[in-house]
Short mmCIF file of N, CA and C in Angstrom, two decimals:
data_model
loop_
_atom_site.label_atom_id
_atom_site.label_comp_id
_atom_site.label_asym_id
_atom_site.label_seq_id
_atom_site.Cartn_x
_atom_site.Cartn_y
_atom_site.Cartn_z
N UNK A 8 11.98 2.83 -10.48
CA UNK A 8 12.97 3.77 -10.04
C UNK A 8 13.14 3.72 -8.51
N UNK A 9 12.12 3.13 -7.75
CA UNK A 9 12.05 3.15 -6.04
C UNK A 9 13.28 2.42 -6.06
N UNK A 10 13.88 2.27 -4.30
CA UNK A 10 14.93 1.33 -4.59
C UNK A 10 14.39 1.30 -3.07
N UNK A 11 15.14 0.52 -2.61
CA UNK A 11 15.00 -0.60 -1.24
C UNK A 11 15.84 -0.10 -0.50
N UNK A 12 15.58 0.53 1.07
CA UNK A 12 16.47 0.65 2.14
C UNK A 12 15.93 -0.13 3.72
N UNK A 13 16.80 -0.81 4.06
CA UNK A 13 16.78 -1.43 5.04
C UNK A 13 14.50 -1.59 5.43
N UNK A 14 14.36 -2.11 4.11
CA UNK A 14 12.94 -2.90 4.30
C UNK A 14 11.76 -1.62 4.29
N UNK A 15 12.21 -0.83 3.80
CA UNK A 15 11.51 0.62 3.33
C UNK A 15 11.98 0.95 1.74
N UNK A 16 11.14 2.09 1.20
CA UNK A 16 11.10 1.75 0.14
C UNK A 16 11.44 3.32 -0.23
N UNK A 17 12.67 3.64 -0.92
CA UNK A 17 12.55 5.32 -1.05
C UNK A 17 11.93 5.84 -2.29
N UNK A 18 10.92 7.07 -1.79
CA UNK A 18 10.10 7.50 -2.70
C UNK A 18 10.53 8.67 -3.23
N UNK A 19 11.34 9.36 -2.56
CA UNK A 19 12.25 10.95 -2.88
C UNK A 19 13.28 10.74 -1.82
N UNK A 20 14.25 11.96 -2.29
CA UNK A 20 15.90 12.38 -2.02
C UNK A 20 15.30 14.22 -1.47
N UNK A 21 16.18 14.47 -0.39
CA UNK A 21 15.81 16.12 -0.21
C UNK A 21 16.86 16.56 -0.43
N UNK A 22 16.57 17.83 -1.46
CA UNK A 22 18.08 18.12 -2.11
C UNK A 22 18.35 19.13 -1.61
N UNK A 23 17.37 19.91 -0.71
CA UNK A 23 17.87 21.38 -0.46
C UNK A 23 16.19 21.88 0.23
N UNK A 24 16.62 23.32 1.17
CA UNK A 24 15.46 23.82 1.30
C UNK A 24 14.83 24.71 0.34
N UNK A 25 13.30 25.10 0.45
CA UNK A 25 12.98 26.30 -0.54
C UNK A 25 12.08 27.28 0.65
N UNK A 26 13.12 28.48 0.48
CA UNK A 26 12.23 29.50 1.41
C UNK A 26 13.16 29.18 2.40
N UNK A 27 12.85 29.79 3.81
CA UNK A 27 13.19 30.41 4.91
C UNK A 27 12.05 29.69 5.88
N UNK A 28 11.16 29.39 5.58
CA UNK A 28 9.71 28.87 6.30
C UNK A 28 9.75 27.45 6.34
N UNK A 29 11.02 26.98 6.49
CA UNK A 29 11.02 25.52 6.54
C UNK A 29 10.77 24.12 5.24
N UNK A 30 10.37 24.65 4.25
CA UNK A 30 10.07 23.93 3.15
C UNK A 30 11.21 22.71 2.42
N UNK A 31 11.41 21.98 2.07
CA UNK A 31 12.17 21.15 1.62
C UNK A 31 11.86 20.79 -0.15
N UNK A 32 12.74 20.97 -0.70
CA UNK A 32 12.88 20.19 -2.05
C UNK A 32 12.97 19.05 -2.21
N UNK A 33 12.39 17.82 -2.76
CA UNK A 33 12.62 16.80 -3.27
C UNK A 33 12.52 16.45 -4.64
N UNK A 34 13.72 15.28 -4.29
CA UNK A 34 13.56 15.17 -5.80
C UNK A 34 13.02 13.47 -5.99
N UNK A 35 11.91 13.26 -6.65
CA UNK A 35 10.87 11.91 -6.90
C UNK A 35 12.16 10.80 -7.28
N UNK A 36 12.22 9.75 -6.43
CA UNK A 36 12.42 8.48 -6.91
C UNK A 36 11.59 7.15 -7.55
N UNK A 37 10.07 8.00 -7.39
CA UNK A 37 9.38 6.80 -7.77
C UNK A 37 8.80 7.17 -8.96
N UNK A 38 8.05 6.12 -9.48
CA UNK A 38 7.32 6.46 -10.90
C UNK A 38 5.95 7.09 -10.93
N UNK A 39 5.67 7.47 -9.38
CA UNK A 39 4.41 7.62 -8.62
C UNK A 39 4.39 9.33 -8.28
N UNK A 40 5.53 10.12 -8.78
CA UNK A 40 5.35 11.73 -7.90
C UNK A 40 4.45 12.00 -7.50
N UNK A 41 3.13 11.66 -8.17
CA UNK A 41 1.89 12.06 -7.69
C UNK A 41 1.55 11.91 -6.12
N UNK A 42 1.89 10.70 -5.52
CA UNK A 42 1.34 10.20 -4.53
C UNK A 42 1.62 11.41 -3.23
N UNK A 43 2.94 12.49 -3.67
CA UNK A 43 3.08 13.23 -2.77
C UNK A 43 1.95 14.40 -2.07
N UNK A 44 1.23 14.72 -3.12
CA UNK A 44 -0.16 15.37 -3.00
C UNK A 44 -0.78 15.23 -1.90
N UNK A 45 -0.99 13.61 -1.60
CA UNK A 45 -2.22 12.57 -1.07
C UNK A 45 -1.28 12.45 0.02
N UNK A 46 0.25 12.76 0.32
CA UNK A 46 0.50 12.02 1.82
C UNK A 46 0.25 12.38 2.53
N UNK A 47 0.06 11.69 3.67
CA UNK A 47 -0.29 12.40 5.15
C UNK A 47 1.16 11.88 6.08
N UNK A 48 1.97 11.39 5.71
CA UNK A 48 3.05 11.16 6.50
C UNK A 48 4.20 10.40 5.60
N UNK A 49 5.10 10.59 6.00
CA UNK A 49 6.28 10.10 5.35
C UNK A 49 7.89 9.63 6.60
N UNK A 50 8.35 8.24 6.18
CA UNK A 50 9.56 8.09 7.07
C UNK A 50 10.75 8.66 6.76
N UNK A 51 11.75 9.35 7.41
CA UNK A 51 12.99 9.79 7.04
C UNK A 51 13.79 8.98 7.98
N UNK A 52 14.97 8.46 7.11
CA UNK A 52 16.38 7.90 7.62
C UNK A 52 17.29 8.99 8.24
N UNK A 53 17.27 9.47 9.29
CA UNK A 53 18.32 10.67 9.26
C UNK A 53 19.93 10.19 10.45
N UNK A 54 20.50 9.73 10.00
CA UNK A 54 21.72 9.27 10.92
C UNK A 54 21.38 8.58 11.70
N UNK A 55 20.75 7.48 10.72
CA UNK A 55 20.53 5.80 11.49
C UNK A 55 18.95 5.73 12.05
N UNK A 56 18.31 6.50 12.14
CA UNK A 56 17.03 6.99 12.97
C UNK A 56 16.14 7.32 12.22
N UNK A 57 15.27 6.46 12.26
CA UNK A 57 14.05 6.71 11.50
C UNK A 57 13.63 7.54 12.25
N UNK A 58 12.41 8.37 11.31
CA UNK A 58 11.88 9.08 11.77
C UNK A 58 10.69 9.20 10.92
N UNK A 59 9.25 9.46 11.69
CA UNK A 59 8.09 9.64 11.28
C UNK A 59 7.51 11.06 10.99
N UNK A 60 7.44 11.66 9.70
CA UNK A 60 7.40 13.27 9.63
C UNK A 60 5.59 13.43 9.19
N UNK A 61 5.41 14.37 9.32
CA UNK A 61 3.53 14.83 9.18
C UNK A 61 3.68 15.69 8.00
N UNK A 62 3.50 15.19 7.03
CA UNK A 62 3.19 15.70 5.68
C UNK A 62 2.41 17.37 6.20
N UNK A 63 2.21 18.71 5.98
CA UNK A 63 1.37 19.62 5.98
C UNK A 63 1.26 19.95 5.07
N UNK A 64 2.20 19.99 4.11
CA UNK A 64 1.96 20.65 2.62
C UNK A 64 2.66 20.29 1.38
N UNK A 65 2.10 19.88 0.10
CA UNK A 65 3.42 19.34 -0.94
C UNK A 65 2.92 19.57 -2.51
N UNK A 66 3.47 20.30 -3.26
CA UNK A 66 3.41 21.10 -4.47
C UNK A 66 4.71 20.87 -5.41
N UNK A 67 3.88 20.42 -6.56
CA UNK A 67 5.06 20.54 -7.63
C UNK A 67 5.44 21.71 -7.62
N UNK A 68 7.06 21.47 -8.23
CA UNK A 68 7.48 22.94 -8.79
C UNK A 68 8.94 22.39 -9.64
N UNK A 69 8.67 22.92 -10.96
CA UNK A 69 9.51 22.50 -11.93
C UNK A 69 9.60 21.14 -11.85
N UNK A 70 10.82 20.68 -11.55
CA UNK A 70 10.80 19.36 -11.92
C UNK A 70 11.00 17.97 -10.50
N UNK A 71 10.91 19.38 -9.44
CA UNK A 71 11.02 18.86 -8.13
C UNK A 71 9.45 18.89 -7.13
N UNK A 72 9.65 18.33 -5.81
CA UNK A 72 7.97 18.61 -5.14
C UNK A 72 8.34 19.48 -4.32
N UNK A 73 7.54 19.97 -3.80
CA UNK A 73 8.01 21.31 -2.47
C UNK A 73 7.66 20.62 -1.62
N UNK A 74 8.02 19.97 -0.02
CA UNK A 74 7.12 19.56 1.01
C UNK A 74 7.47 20.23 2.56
N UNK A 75 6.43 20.56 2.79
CA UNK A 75 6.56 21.37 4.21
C UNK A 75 6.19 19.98 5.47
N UNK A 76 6.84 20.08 6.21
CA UNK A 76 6.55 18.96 7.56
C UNK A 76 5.79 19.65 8.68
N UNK A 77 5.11 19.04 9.32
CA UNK A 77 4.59 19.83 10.61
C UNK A 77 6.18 20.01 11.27
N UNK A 78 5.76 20.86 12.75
CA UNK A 78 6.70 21.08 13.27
C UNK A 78 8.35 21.87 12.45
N UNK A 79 8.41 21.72 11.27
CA UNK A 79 9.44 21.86 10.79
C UNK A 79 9.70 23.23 10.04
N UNK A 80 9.67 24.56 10.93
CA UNK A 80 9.14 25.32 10.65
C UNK A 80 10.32 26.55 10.27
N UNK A 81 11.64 26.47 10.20
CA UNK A 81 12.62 26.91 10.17
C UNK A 81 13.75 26.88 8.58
N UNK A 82 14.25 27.28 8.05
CA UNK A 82 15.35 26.60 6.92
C UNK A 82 16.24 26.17 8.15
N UNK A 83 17.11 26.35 8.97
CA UNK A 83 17.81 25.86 9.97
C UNK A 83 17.54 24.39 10.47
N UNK A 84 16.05 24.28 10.65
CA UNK A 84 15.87 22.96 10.97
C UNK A 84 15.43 22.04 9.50
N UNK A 85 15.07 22.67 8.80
CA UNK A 85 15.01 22.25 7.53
C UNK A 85 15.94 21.49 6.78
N UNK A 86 17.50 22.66 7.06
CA UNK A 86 18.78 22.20 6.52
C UNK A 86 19.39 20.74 7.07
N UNK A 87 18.51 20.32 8.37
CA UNK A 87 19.00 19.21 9.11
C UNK A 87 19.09 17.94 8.10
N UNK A 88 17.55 18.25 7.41
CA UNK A 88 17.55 16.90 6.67
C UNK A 88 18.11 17.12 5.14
N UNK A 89 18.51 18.02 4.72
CA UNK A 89 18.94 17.62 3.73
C UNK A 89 19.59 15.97 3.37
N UNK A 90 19.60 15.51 2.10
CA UNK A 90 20.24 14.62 1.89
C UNK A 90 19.89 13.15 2.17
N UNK A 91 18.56 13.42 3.13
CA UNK A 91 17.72 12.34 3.49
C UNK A 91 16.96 11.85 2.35
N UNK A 92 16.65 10.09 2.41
CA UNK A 92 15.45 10.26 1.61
C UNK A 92 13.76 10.20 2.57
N UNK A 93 13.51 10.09 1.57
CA UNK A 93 12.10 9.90 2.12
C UNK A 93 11.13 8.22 1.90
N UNK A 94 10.98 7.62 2.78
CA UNK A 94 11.31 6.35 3.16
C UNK A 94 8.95 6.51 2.85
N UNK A 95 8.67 5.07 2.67
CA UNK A 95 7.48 4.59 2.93
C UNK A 95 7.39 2.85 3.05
N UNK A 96 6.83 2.23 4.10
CA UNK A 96 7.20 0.73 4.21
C UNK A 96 6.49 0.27 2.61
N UNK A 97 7.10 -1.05 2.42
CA UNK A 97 6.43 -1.74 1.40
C UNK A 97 5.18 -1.89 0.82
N UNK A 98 4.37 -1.68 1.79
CA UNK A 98 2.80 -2.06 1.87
C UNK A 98 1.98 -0.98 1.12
N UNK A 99 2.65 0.20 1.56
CA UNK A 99 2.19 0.96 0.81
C UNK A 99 2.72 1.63 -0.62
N UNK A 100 3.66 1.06 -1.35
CA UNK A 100 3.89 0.95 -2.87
C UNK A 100 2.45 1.30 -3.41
N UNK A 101 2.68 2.16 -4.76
CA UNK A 101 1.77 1.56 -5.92
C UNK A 101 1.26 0.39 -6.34
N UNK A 102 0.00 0.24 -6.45
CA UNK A 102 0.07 -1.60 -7.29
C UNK A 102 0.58 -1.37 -8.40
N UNK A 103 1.68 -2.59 -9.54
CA UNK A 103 2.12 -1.93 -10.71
C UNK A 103 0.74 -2.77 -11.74
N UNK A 104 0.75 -3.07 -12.99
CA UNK A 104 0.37 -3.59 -13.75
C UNK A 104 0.83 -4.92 -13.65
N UNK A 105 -0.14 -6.04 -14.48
CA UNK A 105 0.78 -7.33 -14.59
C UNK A 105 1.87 -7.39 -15.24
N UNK A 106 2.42 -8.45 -14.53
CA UNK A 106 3.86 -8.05 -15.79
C UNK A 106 4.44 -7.31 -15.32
N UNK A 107 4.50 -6.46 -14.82
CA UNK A 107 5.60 -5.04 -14.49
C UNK A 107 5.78 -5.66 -12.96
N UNK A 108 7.47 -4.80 -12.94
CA UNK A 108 7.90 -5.03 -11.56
C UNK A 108 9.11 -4.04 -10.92
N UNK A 109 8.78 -3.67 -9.65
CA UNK A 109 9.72 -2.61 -9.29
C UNK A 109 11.49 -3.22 -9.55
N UNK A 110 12.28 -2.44 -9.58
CA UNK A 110 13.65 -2.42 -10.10
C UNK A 110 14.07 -3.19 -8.71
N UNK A 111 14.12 -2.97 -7.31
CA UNK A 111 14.53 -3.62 -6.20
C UNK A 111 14.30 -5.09 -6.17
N UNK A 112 13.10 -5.65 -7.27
CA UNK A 112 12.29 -6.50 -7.33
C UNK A 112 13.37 -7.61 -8.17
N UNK A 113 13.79 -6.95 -9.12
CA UNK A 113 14.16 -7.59 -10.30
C UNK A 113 15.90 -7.83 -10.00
N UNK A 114 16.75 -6.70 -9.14
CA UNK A 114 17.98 -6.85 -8.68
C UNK A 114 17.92 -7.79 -7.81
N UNK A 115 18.80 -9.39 -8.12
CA UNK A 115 19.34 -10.16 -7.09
C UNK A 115 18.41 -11.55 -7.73
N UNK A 116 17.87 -11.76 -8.62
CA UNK A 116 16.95 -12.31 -10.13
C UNK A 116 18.17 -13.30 -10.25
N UNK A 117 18.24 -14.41 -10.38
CA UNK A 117 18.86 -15.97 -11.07
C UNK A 117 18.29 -15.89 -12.23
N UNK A 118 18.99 -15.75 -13.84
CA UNK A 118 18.92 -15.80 -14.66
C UNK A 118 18.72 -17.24 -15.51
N UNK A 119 17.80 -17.82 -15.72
CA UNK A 119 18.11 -18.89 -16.59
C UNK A 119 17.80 -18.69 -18.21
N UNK A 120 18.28 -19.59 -18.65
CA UNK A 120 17.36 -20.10 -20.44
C UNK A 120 16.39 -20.88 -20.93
N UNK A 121 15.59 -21.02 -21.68
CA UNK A 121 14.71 -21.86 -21.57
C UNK A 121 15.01 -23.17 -21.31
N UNK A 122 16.25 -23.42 -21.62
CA UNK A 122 17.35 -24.96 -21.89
C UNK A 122 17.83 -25.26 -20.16
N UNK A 123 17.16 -24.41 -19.38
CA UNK A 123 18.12 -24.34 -17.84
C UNK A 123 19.54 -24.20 -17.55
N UNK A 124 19.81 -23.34 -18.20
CA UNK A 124 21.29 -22.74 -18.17
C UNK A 124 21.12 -21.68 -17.72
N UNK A 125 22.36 -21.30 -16.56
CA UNK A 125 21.74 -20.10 -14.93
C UNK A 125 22.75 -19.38 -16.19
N UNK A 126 22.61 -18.01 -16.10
CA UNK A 126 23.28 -16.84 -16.89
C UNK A 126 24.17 -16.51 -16.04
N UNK A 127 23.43 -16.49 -14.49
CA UNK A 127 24.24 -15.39 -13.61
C UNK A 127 23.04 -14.67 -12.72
N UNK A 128 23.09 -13.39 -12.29
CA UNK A 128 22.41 -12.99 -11.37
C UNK A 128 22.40 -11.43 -11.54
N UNK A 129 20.82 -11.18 -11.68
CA UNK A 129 20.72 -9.47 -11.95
C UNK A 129 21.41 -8.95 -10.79
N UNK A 130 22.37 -7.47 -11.43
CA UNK A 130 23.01 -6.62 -10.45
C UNK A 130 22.75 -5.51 -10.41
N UNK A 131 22.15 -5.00 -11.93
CA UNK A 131 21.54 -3.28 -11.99
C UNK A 131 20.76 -3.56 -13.34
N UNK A 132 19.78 -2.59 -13.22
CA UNK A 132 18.92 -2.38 -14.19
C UNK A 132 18.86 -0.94 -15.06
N UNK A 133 19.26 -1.03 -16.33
CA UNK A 133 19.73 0.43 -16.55
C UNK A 133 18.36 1.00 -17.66
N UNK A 134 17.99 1.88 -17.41
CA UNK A 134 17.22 2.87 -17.65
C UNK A 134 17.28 3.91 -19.29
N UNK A 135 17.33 3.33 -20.38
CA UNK A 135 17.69 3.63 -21.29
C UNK A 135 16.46 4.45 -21.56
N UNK A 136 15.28 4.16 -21.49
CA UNK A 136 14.70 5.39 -22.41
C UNK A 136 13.20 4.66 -23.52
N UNK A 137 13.79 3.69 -23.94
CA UNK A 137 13.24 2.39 -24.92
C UNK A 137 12.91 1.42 -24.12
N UNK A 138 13.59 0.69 -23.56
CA UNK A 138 13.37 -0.59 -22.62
C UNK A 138 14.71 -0.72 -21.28
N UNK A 139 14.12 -1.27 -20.64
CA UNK A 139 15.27 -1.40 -19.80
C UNK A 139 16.10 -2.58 -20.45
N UNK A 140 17.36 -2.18 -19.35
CA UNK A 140 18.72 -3.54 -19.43
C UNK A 140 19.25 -4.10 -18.64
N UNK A 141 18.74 -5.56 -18.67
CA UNK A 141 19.28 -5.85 -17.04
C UNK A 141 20.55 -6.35 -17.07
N UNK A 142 21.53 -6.26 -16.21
CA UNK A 142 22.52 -6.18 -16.65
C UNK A 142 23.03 -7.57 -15.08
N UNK A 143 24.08 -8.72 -15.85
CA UNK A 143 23.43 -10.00 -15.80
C UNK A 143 25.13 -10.12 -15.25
N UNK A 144 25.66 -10.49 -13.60
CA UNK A 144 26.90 -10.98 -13.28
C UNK A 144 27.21 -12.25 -13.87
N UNK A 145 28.18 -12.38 -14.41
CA UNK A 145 28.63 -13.77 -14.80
C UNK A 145 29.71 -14.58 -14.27
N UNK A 146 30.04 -13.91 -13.18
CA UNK A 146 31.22 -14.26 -12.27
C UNK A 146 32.75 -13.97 -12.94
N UNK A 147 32.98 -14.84 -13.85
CA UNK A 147 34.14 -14.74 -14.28
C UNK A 147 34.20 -14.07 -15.72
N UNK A 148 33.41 -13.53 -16.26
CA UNK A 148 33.01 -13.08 -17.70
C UNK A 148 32.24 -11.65 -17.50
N UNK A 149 32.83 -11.17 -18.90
CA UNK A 149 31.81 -9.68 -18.54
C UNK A 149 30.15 -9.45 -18.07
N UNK A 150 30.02 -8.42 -17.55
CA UNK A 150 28.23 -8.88 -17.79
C UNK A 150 28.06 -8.96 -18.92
N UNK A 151 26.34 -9.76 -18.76
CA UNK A 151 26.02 -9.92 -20.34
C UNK A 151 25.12 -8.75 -20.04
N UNK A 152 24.37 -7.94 -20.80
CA UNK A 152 23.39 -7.16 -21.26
C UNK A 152 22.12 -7.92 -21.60
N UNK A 153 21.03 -7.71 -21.19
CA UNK A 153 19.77 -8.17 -21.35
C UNK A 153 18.90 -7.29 -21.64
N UNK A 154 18.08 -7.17 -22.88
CA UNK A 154 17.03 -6.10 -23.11
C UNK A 154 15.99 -6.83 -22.34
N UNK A 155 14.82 -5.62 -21.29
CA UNK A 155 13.95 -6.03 -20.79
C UNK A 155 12.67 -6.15 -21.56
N UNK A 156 12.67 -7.18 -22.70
CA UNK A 156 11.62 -6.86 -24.13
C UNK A 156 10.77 -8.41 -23.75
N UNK A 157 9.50 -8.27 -24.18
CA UNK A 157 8.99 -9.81 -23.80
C UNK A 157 8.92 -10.94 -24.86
N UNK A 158 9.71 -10.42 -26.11
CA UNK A 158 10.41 -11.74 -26.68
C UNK A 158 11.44 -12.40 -25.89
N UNK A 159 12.41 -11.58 -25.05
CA UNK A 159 13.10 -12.25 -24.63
C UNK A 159 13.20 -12.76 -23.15
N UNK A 160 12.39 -11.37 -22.31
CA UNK A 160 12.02 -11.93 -20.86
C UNK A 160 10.76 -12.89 -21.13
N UNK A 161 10.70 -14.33 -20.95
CA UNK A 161 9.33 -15.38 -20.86
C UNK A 161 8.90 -14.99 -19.73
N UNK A 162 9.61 -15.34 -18.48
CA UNK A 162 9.30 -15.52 -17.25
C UNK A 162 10.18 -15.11 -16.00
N UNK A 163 9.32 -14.38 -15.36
CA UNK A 163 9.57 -13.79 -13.79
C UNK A 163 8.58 -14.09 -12.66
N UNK A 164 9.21 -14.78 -12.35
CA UNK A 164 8.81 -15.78 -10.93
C UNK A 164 9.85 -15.08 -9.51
N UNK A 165 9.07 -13.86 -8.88
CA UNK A 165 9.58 -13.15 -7.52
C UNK A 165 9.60 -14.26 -6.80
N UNK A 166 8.58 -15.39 -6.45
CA UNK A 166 8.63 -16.02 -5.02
C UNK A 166 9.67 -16.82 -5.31
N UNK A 167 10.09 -17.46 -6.72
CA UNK A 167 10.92 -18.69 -7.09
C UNK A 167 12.54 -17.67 -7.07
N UNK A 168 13.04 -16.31 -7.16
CA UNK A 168 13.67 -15.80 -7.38
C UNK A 168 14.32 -15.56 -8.63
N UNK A 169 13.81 -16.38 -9.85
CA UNK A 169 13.96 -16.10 -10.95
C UNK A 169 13.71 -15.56 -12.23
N UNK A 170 14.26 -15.44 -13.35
CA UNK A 170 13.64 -15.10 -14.11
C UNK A 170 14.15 -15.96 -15.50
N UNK A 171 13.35 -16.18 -16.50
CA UNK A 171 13.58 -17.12 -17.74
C UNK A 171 13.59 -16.01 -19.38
N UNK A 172 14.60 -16.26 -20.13
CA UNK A 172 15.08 -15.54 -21.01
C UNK A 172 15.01 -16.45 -21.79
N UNK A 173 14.88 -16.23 -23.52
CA UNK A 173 15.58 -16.56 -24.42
C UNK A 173 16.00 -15.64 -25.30
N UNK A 174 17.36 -15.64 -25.05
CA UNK A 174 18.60 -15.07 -25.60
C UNK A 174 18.54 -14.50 -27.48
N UNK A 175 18.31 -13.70 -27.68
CA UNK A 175 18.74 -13.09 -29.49
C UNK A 175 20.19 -13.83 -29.83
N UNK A 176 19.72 -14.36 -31.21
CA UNK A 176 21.21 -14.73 -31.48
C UNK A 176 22.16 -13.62 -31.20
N UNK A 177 23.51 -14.29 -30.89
CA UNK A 177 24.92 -13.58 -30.71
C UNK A 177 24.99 -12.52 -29.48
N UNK A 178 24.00 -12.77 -28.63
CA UNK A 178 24.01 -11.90 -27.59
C UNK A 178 25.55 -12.09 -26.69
N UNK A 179 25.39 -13.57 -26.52
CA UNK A 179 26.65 -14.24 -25.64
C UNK A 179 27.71 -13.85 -25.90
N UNK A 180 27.95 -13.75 -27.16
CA UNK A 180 29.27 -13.80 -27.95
C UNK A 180 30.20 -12.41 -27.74
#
């Protein structure tokens, strides 16, 4: 669910303040909410400008995290960032499992077949519920649809930029 901004990695969206005491709502982009507990700092993009914020305090609540910043002690100054996300460099990602791979990872993927026939090139990965779908430019043809299932994904090779499929009958068609 992370997605990629200018070589940072967003972990939450701030949708709004909570309280009067400066607090901020977010809402989790990663598969990790947890990690908000444990931060001690977090980057914000705010009108081109990064910025380095001091984690002081961060609590679930419903289905969002609560996080208070040092210094940030106002809803007024609070309201500044709305709409920001909340940025962490690469390095510090989750490790995933083998086999598994972040969604930023897998968008921009050269599709082949086992036969070396290029499909096209991942453009979005959609989030069904069951498995993902990567969903495959073909330039001049609709996308094709790809279930992310490991009968049909063989192989994902990040450093090579690709990935190797074999296709369910009548998928093409």
């Amino acid at each position: 669910m992370a997605m990629e901004i200018d070589g940072y990695i967003a972990i939450g969206k701030i949708v709004n303040t909570q309280g009067h005491r400066g607090e901020l709502r977010i809402i989790p982009t990663t598969d990790f909410p947890e990690r908000f507990k444990t931060m001690n700092r977090v980057h914000v993009n705010q009108n081109g400008q990064l910025a380095v914020l001091e984690v002081e305090k961060a609590y679930p609540h419903k289905s969002f995290f609560i996080l208070k910043f040092r210094g940030i002690d106002k809803m007024n100054a609070a309201e500044t960032l709305k709409g920001c996300y909340l940025l962490i460099p690469k390095e510090e990602l989750m490790p995933l499992p083998d086999n598994t791979f972040y969604i930023f990872d897998i968008i921009g993927l050269k599709v082949f077949t086992t036969d070396g026939r290029c499909l096209g090139e991942i453009t979005d990965v959609q989030q069904t519920g069951a498995n993902d779908i990567y969903l495959i430019d073909r330039e001049s043809q609709t996308p094709l649809m790809v279930p992310a299932l490991k009968q049909v994904v063989l192989e994902v090779d990040l450093a090579a930029g690709k990935m190797i499929v074999e296709l369910p009958a009548g998928l093409e068609d």
